[in-house]
Coordinates of C-alpha atoms and ligand atoms in Angstrom, one line a residue:
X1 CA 158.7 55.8 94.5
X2 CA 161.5 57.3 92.6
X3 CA 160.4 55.0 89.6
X4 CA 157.5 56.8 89.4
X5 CA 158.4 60.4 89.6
X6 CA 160.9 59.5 86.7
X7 CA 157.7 57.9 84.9
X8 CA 155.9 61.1 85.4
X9 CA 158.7 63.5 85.0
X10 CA 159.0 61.8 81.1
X11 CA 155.5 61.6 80.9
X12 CA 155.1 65.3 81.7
X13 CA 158.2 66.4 79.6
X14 CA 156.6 64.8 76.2
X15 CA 153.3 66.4 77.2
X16 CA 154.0 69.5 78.9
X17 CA 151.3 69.2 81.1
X18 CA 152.1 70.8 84.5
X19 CA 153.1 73.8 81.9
X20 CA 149.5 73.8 80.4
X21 CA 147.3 73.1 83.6
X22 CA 150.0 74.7 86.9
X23 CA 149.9 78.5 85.5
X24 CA 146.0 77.6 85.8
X25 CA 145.8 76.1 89.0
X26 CA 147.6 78.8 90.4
X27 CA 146.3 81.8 89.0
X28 CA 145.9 84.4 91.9
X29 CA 142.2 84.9 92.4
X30 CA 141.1 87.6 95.3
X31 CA 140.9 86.0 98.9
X32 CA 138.3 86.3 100.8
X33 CA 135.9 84.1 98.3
X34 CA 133.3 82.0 100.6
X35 CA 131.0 79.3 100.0
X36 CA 129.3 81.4 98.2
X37 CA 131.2 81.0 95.3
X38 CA 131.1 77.2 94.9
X39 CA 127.7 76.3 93.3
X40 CA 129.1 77.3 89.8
X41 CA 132.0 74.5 90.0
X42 CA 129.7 72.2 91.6
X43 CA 126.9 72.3 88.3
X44 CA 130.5 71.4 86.3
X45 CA 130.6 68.3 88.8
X46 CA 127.0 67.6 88.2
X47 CA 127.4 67.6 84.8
X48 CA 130.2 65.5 84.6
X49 CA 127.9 63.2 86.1
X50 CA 125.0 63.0 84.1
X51 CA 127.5 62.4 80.9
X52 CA 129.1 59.9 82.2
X53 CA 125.7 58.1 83.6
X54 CA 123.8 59.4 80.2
X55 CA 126.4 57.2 78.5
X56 CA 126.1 54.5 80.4
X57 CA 122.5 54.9 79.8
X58 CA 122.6 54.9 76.4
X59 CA 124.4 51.7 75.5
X60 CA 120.7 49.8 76.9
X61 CA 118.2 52.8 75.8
X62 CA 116.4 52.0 72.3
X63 CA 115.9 55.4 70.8
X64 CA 112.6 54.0 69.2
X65 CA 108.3 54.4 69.9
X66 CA 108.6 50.8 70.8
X67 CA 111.9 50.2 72.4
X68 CA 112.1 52.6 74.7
X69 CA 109.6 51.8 77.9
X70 CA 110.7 48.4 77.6
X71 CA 114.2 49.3 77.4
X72 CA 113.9 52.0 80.8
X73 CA 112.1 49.1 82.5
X74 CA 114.9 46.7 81.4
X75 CA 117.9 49.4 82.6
X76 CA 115.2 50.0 85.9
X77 CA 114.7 46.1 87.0
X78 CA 117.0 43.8 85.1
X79 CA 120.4 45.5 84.4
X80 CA 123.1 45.3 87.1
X81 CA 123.2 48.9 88.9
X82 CA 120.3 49.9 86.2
X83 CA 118.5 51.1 88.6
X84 CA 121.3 53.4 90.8
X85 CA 122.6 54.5 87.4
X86 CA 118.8 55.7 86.6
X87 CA 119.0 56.8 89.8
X88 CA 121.9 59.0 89.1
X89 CA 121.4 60.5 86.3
X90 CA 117.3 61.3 87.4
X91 CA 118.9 63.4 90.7
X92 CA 122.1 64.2 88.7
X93 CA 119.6 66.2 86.5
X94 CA 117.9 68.1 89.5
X95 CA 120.9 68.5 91.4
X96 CA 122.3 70.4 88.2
X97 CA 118.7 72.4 87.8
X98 CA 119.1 73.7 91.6
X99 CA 123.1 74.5 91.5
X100 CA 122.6 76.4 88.2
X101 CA 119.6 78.0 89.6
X102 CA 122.0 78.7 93.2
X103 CA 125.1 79.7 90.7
X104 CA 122.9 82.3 88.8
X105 CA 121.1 84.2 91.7
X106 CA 124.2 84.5 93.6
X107 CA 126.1 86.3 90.3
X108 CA 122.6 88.5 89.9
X109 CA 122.9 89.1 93.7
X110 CA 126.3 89.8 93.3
X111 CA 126.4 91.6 90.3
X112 CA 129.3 89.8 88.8
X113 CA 127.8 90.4 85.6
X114 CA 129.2 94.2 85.6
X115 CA 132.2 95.0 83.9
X116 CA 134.9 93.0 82.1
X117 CA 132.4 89.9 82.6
X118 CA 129.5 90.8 80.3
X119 CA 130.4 87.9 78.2
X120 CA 130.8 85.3 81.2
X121 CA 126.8 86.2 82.0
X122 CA 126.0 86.0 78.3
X123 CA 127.5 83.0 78.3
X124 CA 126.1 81.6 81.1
X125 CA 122.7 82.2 80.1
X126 CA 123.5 79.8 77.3
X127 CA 124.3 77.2 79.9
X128 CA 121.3 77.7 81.5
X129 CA 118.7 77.5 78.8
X130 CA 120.7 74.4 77.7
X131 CA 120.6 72.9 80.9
X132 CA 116.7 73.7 80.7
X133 CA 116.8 72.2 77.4
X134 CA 118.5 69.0 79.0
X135 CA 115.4 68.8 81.4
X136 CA 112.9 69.2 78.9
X137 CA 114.3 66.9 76.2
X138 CA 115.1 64.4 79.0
X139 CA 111.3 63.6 80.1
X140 CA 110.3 63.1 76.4
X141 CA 112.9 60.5 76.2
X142 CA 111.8 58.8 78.9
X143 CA 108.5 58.2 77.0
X144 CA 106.2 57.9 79.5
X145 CA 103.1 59.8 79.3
X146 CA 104.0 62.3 81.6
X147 CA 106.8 63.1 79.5
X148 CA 104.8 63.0 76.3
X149 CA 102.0 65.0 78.0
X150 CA 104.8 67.5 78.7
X151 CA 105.9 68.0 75.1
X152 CA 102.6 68.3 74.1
X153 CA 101.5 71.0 76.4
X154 CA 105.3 72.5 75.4
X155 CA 104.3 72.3 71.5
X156 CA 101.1 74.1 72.0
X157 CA 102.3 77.0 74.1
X158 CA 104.7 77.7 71.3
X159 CA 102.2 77.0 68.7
X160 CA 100.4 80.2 70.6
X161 CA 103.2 82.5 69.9
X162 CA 102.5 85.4 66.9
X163 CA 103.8 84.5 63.4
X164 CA 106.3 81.8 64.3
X165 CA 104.0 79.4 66.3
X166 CA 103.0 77.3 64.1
X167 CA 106.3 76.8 62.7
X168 CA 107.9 75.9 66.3
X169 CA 105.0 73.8 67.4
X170 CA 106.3 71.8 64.1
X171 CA 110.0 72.1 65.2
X172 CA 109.5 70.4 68.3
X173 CA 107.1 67.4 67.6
X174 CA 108.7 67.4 64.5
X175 CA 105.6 67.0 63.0
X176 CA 101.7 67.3 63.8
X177 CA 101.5 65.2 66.7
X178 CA 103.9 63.0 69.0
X179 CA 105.0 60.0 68.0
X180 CA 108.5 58.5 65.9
X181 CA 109.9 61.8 64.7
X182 CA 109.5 63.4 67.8
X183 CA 111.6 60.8 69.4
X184 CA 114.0 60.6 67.4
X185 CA 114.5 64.6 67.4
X186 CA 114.3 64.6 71.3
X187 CA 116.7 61.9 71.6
X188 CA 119.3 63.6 69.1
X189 CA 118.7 66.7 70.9
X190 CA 119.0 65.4 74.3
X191 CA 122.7 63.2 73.5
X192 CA 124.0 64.8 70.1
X193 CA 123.0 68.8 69.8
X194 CA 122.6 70.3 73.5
X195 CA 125.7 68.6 75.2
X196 CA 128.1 69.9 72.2
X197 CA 126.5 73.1 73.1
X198 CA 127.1 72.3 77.0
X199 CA 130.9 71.7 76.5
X200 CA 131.5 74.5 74.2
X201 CA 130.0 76.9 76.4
X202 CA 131.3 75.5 79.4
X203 CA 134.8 75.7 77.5
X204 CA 134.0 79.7 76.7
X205 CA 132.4 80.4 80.0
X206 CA 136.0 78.9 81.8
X207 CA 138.1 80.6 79.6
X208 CA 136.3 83.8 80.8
X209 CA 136.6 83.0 84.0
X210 CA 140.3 83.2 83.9
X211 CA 140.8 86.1 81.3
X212 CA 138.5 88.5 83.5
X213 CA 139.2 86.7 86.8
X214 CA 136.7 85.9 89.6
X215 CA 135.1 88.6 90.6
X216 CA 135.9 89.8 93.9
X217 CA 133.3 89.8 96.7
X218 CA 131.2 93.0 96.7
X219 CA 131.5 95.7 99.5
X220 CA 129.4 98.2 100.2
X221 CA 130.5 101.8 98.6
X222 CA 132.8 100.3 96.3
X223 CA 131.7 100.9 92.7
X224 CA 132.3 99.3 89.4
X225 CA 134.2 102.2 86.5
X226 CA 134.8 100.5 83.5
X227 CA 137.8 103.2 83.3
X228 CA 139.6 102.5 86.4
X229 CA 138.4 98.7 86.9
X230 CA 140.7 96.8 85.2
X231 CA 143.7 98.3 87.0
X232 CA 142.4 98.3 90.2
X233 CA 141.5 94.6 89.9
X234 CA 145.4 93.9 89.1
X235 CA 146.5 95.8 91.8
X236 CA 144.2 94.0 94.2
X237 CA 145.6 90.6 93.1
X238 CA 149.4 91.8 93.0
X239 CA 148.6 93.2 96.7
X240 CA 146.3 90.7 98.1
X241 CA 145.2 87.5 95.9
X242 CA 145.8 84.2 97.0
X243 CA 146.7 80.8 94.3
X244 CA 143.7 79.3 93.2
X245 CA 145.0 76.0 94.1
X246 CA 144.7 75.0 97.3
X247 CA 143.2 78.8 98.6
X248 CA 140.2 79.1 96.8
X249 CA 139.7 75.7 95.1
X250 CA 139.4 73.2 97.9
X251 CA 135.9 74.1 98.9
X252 CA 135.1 73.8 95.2
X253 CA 136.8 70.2 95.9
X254 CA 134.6 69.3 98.9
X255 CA 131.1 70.9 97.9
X256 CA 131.4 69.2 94.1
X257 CA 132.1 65.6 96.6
X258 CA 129.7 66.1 98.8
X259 CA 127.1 66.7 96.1
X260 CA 128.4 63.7 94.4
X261 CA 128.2 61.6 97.5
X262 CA 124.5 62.7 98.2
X263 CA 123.5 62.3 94.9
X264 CA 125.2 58.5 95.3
X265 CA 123.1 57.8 98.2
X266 CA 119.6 58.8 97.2
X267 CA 120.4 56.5 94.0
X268 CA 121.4 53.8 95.7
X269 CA 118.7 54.0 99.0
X270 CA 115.7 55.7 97.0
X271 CA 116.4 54.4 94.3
X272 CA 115.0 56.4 90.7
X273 CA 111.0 57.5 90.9
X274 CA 109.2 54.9 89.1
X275 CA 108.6 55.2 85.0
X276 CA 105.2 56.5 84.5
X277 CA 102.8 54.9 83.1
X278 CA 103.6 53.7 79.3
X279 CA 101.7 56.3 77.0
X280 CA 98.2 55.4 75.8
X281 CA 97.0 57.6 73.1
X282 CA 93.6 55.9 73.8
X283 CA 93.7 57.4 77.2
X284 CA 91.5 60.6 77.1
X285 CA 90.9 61.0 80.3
X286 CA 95.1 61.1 81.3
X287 CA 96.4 63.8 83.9
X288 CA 99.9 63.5 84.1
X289 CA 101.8 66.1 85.2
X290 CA 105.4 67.5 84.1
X291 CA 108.9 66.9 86.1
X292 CA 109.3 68.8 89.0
X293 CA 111.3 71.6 87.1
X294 CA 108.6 72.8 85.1
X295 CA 105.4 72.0 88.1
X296 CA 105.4 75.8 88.9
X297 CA 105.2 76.6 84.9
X298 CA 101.9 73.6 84.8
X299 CA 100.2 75.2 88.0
X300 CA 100.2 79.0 86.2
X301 CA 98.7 77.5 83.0
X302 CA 96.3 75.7 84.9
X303 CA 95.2 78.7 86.8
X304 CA 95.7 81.5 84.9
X305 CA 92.1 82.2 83.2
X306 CA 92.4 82.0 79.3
X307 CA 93.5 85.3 78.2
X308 CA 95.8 86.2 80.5
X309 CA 97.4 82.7 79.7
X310 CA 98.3 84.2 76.3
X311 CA 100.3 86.7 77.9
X312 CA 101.7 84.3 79.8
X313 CA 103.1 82.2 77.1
X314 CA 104.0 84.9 74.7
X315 CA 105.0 88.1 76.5
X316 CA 106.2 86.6 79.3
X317 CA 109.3 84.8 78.5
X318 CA 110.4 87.2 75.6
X319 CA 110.4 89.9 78.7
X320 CA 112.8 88.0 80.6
X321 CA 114.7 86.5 78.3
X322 CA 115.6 89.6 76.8
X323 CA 115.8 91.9 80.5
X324 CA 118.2 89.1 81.4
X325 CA 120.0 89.7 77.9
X326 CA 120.6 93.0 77.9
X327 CA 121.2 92.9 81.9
X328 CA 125.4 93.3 81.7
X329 CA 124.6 96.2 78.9
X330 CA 122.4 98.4 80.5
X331 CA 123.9 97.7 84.4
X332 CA 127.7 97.3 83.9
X333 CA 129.0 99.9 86.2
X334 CA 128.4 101.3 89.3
X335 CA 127.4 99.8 92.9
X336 CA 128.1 95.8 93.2
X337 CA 126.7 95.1 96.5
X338 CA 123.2 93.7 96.8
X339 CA 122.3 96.0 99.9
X340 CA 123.1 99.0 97.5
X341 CA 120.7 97.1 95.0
X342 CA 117.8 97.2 96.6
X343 CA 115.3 96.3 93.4
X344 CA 117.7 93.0 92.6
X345 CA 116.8 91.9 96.0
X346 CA 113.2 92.5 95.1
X347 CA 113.4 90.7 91.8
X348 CA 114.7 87.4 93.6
X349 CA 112.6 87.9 96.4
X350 CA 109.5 88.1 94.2
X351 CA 110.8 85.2 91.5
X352 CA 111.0 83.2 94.7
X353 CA 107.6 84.6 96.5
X354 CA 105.0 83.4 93.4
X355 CA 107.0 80.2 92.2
X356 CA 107.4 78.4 95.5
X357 CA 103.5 78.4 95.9
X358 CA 102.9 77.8 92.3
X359 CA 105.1 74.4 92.9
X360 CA 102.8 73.8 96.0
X361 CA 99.8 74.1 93.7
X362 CA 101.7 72.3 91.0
X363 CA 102.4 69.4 93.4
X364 CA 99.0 69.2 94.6
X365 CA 97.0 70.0 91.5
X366 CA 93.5 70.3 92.8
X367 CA 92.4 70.9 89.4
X368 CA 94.0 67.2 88.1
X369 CA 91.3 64.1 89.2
X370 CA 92.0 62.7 92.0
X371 CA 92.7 58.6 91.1
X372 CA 93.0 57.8 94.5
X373 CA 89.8 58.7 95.8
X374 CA 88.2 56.1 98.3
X375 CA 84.6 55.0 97.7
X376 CA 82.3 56.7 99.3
X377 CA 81.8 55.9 103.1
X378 CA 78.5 54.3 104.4
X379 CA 78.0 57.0 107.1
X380 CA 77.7 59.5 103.7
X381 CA 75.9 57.4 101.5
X382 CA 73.4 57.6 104.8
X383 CA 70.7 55.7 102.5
X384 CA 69.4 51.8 103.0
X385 CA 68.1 52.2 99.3
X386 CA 69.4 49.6 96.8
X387 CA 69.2 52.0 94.4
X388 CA 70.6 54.9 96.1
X389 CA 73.6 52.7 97.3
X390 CA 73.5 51.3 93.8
X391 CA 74.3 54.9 92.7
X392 CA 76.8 55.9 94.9
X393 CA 78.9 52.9 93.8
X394 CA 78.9 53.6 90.5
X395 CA 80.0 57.2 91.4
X396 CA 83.2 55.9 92.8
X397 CA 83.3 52.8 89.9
X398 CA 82.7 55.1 87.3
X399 CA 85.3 57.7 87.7
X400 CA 82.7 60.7 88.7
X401 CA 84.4 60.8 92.5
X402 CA 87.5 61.9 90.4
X403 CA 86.7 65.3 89.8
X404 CA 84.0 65.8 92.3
X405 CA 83.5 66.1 96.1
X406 CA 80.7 64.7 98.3
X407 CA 80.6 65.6 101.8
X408 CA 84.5 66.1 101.7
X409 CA 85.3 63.1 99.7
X410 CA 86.5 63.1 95.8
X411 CA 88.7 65.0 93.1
X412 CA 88.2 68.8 92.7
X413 CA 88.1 69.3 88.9
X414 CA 84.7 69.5 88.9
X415 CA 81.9 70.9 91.0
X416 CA 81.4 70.2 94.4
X417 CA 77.7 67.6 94.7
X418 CA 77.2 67.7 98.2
X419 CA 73.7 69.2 97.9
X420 CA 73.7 69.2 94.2
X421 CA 70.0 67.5 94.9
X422 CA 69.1 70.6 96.0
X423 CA 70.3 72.6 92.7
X424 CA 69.6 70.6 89.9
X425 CA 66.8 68.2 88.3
X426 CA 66.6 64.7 87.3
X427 CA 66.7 66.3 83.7
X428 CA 69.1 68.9 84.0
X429 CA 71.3 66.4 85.8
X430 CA 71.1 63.7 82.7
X431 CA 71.5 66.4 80.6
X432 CA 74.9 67.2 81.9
X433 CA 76.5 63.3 82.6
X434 CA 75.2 62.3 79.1
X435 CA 76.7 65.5 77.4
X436 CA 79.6 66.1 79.2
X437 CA 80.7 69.6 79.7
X438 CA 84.3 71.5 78.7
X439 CA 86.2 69.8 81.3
X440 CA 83.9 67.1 81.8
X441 CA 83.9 63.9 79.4
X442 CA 79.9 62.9 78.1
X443 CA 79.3 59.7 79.2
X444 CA 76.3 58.8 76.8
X445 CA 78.0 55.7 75.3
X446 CA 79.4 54.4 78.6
X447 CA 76.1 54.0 81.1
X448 CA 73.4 51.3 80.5
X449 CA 69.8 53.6 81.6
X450 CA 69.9 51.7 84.6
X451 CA 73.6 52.8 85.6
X452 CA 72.2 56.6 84.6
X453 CA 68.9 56.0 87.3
X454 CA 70.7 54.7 89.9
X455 CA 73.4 57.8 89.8
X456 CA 70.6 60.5 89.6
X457 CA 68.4 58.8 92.2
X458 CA 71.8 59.2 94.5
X459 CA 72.6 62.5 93.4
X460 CA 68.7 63.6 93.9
X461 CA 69.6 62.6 97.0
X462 CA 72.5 64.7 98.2
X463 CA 70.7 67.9 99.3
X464 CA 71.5 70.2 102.5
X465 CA 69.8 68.6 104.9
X466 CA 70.9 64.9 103.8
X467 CA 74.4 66.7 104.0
X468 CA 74.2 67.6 107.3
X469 CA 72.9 64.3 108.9
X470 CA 75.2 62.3 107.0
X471 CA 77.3 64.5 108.9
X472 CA 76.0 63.6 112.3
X473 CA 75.8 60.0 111.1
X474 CA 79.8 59.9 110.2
X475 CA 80.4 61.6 113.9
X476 CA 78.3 58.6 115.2
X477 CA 80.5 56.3 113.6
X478 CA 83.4 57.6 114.9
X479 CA 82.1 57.8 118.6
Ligands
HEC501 C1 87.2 64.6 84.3 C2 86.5 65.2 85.4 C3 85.0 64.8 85.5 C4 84.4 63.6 85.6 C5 85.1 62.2 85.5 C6 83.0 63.8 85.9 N1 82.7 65.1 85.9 FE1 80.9 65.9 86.2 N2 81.7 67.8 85.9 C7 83.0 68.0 85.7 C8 83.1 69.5 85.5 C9 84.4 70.2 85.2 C10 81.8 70.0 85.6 C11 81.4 71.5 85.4 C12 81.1 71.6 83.9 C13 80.6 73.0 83.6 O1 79.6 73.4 84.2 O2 81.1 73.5 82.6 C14 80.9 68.9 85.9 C15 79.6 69.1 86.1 C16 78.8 68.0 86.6 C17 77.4 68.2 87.0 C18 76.7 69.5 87.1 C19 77.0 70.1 88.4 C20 76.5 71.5 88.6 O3 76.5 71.9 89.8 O4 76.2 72.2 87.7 C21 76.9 67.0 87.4 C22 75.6 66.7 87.9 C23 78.0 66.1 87.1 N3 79.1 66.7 86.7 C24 77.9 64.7 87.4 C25 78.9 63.8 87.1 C26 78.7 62.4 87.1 C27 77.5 61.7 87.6 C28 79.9 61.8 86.7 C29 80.2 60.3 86.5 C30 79.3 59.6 85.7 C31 80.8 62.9 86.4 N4 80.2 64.1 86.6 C32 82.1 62.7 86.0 C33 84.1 67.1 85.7 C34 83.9 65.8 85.7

């Protein structure tokens, strides 16, 4: 025991470490912080995780079109603790999207951007479009064909924007399409260029921390003055604060543990959500859909009508990005607590109001096919013609039940054909499933005229009233 506290006593004398780190540890922060003011050193903890894991990663990923599905299936099924390490670094990166998300309403809520700490939000934001960035760069990496998909649909709602559009749409696919380049940018994005803009920020955003100090917790009736501020904060801390370390810091301990920990044990009993499929350029007829992050973003682009989607793209994030910009500038004195700030309440309550059901539609998608659709049901066939059954087979074989319904059963892309007998003719019907439509591929080159006959003699046959004892036939069945 004594041998060691000489060991550390030289090693700290050569390196004057408790010097450096103890006047941080105990820097007198204002008591009375809560669990509220943990999710900021937790994201740190996060992060910490995904380099390490991202590192670990990268010693079996191949950066290349080729190499890098096989290499993700080799890391996911062969590699000792590839798959808990994929694991880790999958939730590591949604753990770190929600506790920077947490971290960043609670200093809006707060309004701990106010005065000194305009630079601590500025810098934040930073953080939090390069964590964004992280997301983003990390699907394309995993080179699936949701990933790719994503990137696309990324490229061409920046190809949208006025003037610079075409330009960016270029910067990110690094090119006209995705393919080598675009890896190879992603990839030197997603290791090299963001995380040196992670720790330097994260470096600035610390440092600001301890020059302005944490702010205290609001309370009602007391106001920020830029004139009187500084003082009174000093004041409060000679009166009243407490050390950092152990007053303030152990929950920051625990809660950056415990999200460790849970992050540890989906890993290792869930295990990492399966690689999409590998992409397919020759796939038209592909659906995929983006990480979870950036559903809710996917579900408005599906269901905004055109124009509006314009907006959308263009308008929209400029707005934000620069409201949440100049926030600290035009809001940096005055009433901190979110009771007194009634419209900031709005703003989250409303952010939170049309996202949540946008990632409900996201999640869904009733306007994706649906791949799992089960053949049609004898009881709604309702037919003992060959041909009829002939034609409701191929509905299901051919993909058609994909994107639409009958009697309840099938996709939603596409019209509903329940009584579409009823509606259309034999022409206008062969018309449309040879032609295809917008959203609807022509399928001209892939029926034989038989296949085509059998499909409209069953489709001729879906009308109202076929519909409805079809319907008494399926509630025999069930009897
Ligand atoms: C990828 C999704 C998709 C697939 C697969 C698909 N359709 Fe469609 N279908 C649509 C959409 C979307 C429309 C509406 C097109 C429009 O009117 O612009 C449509 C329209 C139709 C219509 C006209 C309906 C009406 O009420 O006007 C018929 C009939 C039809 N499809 C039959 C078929 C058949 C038969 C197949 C299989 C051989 C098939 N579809 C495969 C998406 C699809």
């Amino acid at each position: 025991m004594e041998r060691l506290k000489q060991l550390w006593q030289w090693f700290d004398d050569r390196t004057g470490l408790s010097e450096a780190i103890g006047p941080m540890l105990a820097h007198p922060v204002p008591k009375g912080s809560t669990w509220a003011y943990v999710f900021g050193s937790a994201t740190l903890f996060a992060f910490m995780l995904q380099v390490v894991t991202g590192i670990a990663l990268a010693t079996a990923y191949v950066p290349s079109t080729d190499g890098a599905y096989e290499s993700l299936l080799f890391i996911s099924n062969q590699a000792l603790f590839g798959s808990v390490l994929r694991g880790l670094h999958n939730f590591g990166a949604s753990a770190m999207i929600i506790l920077i998300g947490i971290h960043t309403i609670r200093v809006f809520l707060f309004a701990a951007y106010k005065f000194p700490r305009e630079f601590n939000w500025l810098t934040g934001l930073v953080l939090l479009a390069a964590t964004l960035g992280m997301a983003f760069t990390g699907q394309l990496v995993r080179w699936d064909q949701d990933g790719l998909w994503s990137v696309f649909i990324a490229a061409n709602m920046a190809g949208r924007m006025p003037f610079v559009g075409p330009w960016l749409s270029d910067f990110i696919l690094a090119g006209q399409t995705v393919g080598a380049t675009t890896l190879s940018r992603f990839y030197s994005f997603h290791v090299f260029f963001i995380p040196a803009v992670l720790f330097l920020f994260i470096g600035a955003h610390l440092y600001l921390v301890l020059r302005n100090g944490i702010s205290e917790p609001p309370k009602l009736g007391r106001v920020v003055d830029p004139k009187t501020y500084r003082d009174w904060y000093h004041d409060m801390l000679d009166r009243e604060g407490v050390p950092f370390w152990p007053d303030a810091g152990w929950r920051d301990a625990i809660f950056g543990v415990i999200i460790i920990a849970i992050i540890f044990l989906i890993a290792l009993f869930i295990g990492p959500p399966e690689l999409g499929k590998p992409p397919d350029p020759t796939n038209i007829v592909a659906y995929p859909r983006p990480d979870w992050y950036f559903l809710w973003l996917f579900a408005a682009l599906a269901l905004l009508p055109g124009q509006i989607e314009t907006f959308f793209i263009v308008i929209g994030p400029v707005i934000i990005a620069l409201v949440m910009l100049l926030l600290p500038f035009y809001a940096n004195r005055g009433e901190r607590h979110p009771l007194r700030r009634p419209w900031a309440m709005a703003v989250v309550l409303l952010v939170i109001i049309m996202i949540i059901p946008l990632w409900y539609a996201g999640a869904r998608s009733p306007w994706s096919p649906d791949f799992e659709a089960e053949p049609l049901p004898a009881a709604v066939v309702n037919s003992t013609e060959p041909q009829i059954q002939e034609g409701a087979k191929l509905f299901h074989q051919k993909g058609c039940e994909y994107c639409h319904t009958i009697s309840g059963y099938g996709g939603h892309r596409g019209p509903d054909l329940t009584t579409v007998g009823d509606r259309l003719s034999v022409n206008q019907m062969t018309w449309r499933i040879l032609g295809g439509a917008d959203l609807m591929p022509a399928f001209a080159s892939t029926l034989t005229p038989e296949e085509l006959d059998s499909i409209n003699a069953f489709l001729q046959s879906r009308t109202a009233q076929s519909a409805s004892s079809s319907e008494s036939a399926a509630i025999e069945e069930t009897k």
